[in-house]
PDB file of C-alpha atoms in Angstrom:
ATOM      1  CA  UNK A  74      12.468  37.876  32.746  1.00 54.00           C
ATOM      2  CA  UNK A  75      12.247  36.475  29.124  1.00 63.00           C
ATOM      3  CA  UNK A  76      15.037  35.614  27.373  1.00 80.00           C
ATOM      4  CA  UNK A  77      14.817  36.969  23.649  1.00 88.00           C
ATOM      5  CA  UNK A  78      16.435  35.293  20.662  1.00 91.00           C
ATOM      6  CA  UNK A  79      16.196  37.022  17.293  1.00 94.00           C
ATOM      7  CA  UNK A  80      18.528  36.714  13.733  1.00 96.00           C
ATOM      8  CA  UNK A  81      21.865  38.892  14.115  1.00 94.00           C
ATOM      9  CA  UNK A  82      21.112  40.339  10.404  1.00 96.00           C
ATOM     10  CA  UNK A  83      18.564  40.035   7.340  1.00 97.00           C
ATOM     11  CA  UNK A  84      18.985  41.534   4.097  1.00 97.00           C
ATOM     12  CA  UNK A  85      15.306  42.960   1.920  1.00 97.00           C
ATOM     13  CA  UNK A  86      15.196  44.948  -1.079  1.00 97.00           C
ATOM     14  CA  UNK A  87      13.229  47.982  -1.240  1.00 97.00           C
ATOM     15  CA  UNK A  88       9.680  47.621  -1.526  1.00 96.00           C
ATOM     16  CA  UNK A  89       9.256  43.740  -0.112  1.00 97.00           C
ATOM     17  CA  UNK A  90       7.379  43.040   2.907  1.00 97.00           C
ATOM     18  CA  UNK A  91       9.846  42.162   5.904  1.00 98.00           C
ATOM     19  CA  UNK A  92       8.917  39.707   8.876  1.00 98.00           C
ATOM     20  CA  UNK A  93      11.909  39.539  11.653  1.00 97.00           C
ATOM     21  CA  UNK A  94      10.892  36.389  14.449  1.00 96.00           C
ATOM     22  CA  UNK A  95      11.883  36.914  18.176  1.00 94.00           C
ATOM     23  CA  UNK A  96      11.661  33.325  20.295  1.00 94.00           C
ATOM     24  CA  UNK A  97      10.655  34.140  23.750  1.00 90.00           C
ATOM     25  CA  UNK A  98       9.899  30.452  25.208  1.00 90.00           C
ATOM     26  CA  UNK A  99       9.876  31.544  28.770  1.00 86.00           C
ATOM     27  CA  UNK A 100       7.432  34.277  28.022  1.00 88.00           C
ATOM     28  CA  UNK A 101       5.164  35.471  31.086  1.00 85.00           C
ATOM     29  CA  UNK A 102       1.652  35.574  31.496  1.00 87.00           C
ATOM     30  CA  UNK A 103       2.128  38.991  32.498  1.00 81.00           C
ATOM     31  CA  UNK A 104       4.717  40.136  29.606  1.00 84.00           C
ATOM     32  CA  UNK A 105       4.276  42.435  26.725  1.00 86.00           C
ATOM     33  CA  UNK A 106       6.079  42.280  23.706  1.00 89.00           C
ATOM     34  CA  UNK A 107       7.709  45.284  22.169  1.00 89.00           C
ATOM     35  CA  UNK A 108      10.048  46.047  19.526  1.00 92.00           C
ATOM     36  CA  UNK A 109      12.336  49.043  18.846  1.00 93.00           C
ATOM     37  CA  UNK A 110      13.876  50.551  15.958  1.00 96.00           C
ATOM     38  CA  UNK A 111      17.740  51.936  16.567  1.00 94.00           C
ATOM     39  CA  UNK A 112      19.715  53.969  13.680  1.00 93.00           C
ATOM     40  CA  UNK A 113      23.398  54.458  14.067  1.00 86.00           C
ATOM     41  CA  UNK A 114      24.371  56.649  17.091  1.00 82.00           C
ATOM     42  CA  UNK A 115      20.657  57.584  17.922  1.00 89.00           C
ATOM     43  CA  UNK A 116      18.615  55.941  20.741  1.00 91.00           C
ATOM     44  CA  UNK A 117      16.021  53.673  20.069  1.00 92.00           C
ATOM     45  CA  UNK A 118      12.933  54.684  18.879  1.00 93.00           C
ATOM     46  CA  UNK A 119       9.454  52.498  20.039  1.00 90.00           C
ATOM     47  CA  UNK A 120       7.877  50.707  17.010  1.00 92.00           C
ATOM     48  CA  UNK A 121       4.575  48.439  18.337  1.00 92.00           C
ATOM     49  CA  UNK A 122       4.063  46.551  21.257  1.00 90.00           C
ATOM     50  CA  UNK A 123       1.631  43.555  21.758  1.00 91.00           C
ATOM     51  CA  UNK A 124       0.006  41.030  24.279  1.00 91.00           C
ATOM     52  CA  UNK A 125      -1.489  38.754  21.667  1.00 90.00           C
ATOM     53  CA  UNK A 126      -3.020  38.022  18.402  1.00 90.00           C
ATOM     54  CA  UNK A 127      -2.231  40.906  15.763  1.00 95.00           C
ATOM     55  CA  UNK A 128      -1.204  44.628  16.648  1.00 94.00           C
ATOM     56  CA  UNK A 129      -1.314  47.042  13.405  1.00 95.00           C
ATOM     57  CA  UNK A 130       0.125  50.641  13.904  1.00 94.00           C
ATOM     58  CA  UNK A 131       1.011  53.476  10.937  1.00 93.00           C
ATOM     59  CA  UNK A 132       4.471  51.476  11.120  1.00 92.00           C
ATOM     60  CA  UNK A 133       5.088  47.778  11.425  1.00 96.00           C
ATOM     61  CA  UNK A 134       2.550  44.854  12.581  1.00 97.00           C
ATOM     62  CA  UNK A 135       2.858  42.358  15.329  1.00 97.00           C
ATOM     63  CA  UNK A 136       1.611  38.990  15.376  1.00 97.00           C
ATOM     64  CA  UNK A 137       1.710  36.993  17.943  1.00 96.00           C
ATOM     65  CA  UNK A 138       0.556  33.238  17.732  1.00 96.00           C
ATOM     66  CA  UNK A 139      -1.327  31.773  20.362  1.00 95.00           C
ATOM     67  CA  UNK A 140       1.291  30.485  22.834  1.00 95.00           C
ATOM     68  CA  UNK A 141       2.767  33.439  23.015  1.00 94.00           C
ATOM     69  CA  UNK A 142       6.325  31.814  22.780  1.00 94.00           C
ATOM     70  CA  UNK A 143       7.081  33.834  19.736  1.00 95.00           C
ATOM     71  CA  UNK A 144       6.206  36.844  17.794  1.00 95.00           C
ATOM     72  CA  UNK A 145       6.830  38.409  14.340  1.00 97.00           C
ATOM     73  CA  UNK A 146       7.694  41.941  13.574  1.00 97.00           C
ATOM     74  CA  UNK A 147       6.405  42.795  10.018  1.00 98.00           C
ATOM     75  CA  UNK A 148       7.847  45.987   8.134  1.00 97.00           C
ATOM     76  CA  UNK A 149       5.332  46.431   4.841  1.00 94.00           C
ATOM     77  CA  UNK A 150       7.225  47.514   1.441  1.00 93.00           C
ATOM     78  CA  UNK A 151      10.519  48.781   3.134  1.00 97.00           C
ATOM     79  CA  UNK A 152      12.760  51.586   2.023  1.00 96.00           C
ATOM     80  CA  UNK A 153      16.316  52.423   2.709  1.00 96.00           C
ATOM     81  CA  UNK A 154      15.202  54.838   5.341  1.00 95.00           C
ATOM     82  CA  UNK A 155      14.485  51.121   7.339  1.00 96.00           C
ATOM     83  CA  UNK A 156      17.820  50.265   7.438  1.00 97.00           C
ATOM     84  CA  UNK A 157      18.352  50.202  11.373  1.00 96.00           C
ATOM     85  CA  UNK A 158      18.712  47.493  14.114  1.00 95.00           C
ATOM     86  CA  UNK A 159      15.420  46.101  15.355  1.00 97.00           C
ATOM     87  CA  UNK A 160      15.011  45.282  19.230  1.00 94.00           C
ATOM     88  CA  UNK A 161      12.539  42.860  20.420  1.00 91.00           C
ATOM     89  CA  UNK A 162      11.815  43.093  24.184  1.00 87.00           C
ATOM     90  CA  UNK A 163       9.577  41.178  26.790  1.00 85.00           C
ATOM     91  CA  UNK A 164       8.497  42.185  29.976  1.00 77.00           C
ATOM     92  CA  UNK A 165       6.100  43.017  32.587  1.00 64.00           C
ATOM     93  CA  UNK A 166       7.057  45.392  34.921  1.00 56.00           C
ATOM     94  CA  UNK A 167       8.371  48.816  34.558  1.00 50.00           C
ATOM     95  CA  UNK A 168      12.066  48.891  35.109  1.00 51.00           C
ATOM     96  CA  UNK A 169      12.272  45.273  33.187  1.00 53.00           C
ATOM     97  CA  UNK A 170      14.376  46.877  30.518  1.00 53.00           C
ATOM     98  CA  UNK A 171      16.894  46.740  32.961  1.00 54.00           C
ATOM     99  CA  UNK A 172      18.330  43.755  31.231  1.00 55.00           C
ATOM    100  CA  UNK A 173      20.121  44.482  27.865  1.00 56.00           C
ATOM    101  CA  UNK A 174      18.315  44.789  24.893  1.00 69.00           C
ATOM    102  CA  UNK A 175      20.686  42.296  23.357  1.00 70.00           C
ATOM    103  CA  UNK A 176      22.173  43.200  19.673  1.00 76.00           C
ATOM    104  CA  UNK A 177      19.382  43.183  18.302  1.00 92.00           C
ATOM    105  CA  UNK A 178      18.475  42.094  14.296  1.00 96.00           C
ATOM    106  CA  UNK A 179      20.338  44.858  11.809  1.00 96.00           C
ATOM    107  CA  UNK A 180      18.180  44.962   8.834  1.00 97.00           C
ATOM    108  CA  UNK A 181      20.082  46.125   5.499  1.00 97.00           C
ATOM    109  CA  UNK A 182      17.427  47.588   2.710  1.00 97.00           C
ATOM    110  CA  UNK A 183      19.126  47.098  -0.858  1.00 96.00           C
ATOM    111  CA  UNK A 184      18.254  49.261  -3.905  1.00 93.00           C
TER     112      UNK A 184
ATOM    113  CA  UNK B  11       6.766  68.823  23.386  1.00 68.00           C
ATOM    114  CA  UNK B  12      10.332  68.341  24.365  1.00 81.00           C
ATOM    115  CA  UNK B  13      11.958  64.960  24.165  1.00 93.00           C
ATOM    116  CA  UNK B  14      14.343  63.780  26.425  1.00 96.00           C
ATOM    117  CA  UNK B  15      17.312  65.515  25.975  1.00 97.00           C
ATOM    118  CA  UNK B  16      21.026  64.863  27.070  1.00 97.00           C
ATOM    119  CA  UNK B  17      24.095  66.525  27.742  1.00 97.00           C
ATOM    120  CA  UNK B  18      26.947  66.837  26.744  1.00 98.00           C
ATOM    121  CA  UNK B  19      26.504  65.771  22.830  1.00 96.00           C
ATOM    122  CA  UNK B  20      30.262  64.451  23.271  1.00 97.00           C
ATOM    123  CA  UNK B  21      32.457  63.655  26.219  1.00 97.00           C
ATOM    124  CA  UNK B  22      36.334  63.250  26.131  1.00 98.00           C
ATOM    125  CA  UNK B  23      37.993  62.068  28.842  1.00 98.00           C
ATOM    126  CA  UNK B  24      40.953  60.121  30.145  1.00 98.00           C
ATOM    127  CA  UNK B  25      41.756  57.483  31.897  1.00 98.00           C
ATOM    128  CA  UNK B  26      40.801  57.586  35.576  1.00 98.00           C
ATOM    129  CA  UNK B  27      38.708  61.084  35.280  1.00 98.00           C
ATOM    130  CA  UNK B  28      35.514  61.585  35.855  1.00 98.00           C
ATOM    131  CA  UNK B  29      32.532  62.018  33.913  1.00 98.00           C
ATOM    132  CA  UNK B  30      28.806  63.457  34.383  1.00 98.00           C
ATOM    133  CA  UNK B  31      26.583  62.696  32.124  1.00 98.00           C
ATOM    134  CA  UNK B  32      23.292  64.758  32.301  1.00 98.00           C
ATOM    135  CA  UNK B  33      19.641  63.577  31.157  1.00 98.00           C
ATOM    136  CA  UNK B  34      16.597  65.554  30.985  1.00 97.00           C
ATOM    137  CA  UNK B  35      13.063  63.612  31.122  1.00 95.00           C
ATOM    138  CA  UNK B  36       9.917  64.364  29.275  1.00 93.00           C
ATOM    139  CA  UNK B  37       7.782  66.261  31.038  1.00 92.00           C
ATOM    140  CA  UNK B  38       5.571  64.544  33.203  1.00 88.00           C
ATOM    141  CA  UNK B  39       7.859  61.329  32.845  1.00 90.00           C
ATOM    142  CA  UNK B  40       9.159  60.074  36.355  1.00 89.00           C
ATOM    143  CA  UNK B  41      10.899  57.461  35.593  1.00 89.00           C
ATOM    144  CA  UNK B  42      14.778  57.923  33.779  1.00 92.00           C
ATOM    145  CA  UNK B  43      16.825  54.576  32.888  1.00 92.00           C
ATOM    146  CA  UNK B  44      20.745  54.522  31.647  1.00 94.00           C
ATOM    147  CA  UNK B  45      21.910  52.437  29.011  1.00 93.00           C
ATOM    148  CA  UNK B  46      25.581  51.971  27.809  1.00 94.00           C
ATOM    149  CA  UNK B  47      25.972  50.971  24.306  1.00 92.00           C
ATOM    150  CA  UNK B  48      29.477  50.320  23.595  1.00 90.00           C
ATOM    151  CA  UNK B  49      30.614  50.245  19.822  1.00 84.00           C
ATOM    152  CA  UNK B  50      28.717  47.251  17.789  1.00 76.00           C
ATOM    153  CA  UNK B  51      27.156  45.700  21.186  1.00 78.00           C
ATOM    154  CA  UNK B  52      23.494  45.837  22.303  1.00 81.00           C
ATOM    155  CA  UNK B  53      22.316  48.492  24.945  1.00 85.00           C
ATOM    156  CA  UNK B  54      23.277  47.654  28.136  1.00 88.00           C
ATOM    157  CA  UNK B  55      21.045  48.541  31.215  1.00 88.00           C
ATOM    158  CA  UNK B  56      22.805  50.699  33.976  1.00 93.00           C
ATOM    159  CA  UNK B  57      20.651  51.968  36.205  1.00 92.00           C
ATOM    160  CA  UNK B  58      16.618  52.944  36.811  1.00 90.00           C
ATOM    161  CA  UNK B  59      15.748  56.163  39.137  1.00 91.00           C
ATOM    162  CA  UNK B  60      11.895  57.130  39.778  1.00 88.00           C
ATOM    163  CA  UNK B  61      10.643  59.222  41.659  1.00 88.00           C
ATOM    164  CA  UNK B  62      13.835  60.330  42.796  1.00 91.00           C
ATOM    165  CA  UNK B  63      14.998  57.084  44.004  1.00 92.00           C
ATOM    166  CA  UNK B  64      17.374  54.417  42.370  1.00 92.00           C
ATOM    167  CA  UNK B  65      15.208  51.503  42.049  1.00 87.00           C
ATOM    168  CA  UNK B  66      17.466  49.144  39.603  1.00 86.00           C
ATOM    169  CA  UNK B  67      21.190  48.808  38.772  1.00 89.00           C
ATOM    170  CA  UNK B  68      22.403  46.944  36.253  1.00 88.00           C
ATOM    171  CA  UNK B  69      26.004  44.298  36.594  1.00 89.00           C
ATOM    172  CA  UNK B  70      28.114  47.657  36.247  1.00 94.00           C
ATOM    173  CA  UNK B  71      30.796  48.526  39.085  1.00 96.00           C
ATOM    174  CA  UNK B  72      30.184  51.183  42.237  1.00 96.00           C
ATOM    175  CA  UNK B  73      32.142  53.474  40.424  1.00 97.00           C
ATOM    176  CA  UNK B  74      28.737  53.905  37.862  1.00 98.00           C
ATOM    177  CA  UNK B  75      27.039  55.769  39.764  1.00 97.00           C
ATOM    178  CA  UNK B  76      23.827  58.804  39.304  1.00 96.00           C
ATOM    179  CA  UNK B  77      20.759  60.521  41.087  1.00 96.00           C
ATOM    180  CA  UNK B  78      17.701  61.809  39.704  1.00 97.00           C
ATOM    181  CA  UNK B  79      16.530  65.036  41.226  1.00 97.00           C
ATOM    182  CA  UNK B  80      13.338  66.975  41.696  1.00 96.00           C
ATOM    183  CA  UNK B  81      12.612  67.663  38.954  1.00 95.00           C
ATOM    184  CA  UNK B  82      12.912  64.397  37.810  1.00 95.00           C
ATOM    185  CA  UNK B  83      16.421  64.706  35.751  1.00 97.00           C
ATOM    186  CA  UNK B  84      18.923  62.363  35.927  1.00 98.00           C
ATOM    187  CA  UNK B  85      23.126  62.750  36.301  1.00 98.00           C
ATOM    188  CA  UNK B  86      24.671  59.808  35.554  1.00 98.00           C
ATOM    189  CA  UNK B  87      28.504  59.445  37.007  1.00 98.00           C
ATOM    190  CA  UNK B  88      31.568  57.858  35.801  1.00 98.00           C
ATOM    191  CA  UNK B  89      34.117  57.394  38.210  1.00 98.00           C
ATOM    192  CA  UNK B  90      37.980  56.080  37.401  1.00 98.00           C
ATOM    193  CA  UNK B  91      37.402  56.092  33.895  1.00 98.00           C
ATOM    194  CA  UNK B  92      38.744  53.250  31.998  1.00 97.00           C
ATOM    195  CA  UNK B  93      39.476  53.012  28.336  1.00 97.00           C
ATOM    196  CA  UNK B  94      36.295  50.445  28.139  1.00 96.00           C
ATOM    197  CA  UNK B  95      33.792  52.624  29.289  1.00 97.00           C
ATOM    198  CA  UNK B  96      34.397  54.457  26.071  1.00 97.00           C
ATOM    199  CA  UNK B  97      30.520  54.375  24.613  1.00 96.00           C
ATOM    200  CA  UNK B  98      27.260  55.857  23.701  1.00 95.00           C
ATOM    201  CA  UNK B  99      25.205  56.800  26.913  1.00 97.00           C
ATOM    202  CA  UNK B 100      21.550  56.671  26.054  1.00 95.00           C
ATOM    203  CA  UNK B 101      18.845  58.012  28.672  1.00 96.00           C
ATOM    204  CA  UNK B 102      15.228  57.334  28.371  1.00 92.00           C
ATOM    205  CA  UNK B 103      12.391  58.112  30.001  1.00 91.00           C
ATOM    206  CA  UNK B 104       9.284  56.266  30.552  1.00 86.00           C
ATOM    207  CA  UNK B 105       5.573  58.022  32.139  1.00 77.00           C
ATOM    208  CA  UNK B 106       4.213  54.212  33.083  1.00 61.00           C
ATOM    209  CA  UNK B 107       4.442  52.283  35.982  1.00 57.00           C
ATOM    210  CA  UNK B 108       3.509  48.687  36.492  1.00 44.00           C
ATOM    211  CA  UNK B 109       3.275  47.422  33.156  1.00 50.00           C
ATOM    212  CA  UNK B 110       5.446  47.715  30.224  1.00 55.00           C
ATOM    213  CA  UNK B 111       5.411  51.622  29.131  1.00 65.00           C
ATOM    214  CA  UNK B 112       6.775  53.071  26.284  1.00 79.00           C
ATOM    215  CA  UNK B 113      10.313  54.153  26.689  1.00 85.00           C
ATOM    216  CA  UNK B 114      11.218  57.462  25.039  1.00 89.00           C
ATOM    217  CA  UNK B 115      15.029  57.921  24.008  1.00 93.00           C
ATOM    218  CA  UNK B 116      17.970  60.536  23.846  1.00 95.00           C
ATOM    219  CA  UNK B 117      19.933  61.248  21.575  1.00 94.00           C
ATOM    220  CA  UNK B 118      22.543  59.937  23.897  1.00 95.00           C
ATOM    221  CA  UNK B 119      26.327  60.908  25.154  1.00 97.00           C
ATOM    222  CA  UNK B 120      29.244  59.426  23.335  1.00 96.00           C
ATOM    223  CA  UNK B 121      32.442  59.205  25.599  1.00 97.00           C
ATOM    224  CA  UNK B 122      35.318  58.951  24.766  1.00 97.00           C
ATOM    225  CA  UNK B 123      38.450  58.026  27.443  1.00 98.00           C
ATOM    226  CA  UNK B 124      41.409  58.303  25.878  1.00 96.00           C
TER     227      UNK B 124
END
C-alpha cells in the first residue's frame, strides 16, 4: 500500500484559499485518493476522494496531476470552523485503511 | 438515518481489567473497522470484521481482540489493560467492497486505565 507523506502543520487566515500536498510516489494503478477531516476527540469525517485530474465537491477540491504521485487538497476561503487535522489516504481495496492514517496535517485558521 | 454509533461515551479502567467496547454500523453497512488513536498520534488500524468475519488485524497484541455479529455490530475487547492503551477508540463503518468506499465514523470511546 502507498506510503503517504503530508506537512505536520500549516497556518491560513480566515478567508484565504488553502492547498495541503500529500506525496504518494508508490501510488497504485488501482488506488484512490481520499482525504479526511478530524476535529478534536471526534472521528474523522470524509472530505473528497479522487482517481485523477480535478474532483470538486460542496467542500474542498482535489487535484491530482498526471502521474498520480501526488495530490493537493484545496480548502476555498477558510473559516475557523476548518481548524481540524486533515488525513490524506491511498488505497485500493476495502480494508486498506488498515494501515494508520498517519498524523495527519493540523491546519490552524487565524482571525 | 443513524450514524454509527458507539458505546460507552467514556471508559475507565485499570490496569489489567478488561474492556468492551461496543460499535453499531450504519444500516446496511457490513463492514466495521477499529482504530486506536492515542493522545496527539494518528489513528491506528486495529482490526476489520465483514460480514461477520475478521478479515484484517492490525500490529496490536492477542489480547485486542472483537467479533462482529449478525447484525453486523461490532465489540471490540481489551484484555490486561495497560496504562498505554489509554485512547480514543473510533469505529467506522464502510457499505463498499472492492474499491476504496467511504468510511463513516463514531464518535468514538475514550479509555481511560488508570
Amino acid at each position: 500500500l502507498a506510503k503517504t507523506t503530508q506537512p505536520i502543520s500549516m497556518d491560513s487566515y480566515e478567508g484565504q484559499e488553502v492547498n495541503i500536498t500529500c506525496s504518494h510516489n508508490n501510488i497504485a494503478t488501482n488506488d484512490y485518493i481520499t482525504w479526511y477531516q478530524q476535529f478534536p476527540s471526534q472521528g474523522p469525517r470524509f472530505i473528497i476522494q479522487g482517481y485523477k485530474t480535478k474532483v470538486t465537491n460542496e467542500v474542498a477540491s482535489l487535484f491530482i496531476p498526471a502521474d498520480r504521485k501526488s495530490s493537493t487538497l484545496s480548502l476555498p476561503r477558510v473559516s475557523l470552523s476548518d481548524t481540524a487535522v486533515y488525513y490524506c489516504l491511498v488505497g485500493a481495496q476495502a480494508g486498506s485503511y488498515q494501515l494508520t492514517f498517519g498524523k495527519g496535517t493540523k491546519l490552524s485558521v487565524i482571525p | 438515518e443513524a450514524g454509527v454509533t458507539q458505546s460507552p461515551t467514556h471508559l475507565i479502567k485499570t490496569r489489567g481489567q478488561q474492556a468492551t467496547l461496543r460499535c453499531s454500523p450504519i444500516s446496511g453497512h457490513t463492514s466495521v473497522y477499529w482504530y486506536q488513536q492515542a493522545l496527539g498520534l494518528g489513528l491506528q488500524f486495529l482490526l476489520w470484521y465483514d460480514e461477520g468475519e475478521e478479515r484484517n488485524r492490525g500490529n496490536f497484541p492477542p489480547r485486542f481482540s472483537g467479533r462482529q455479529f449478525p447484525n453486523y455490530s461490532s465489540e471490540l475487547n481489551v484484555n490486561a489493560l495497560e496504562l498505554e492503551d489509554s485512547a480514543l477508540y473510533l469505529c467506522a463503518s464502510s457499505l463498499v467492497r472492492g474499491r476504496d468506499g467511504e468510511l463513516f465514523f463514531g464518535e468514538g470511546s475514550r479509555l481511560t486505565v488508570l
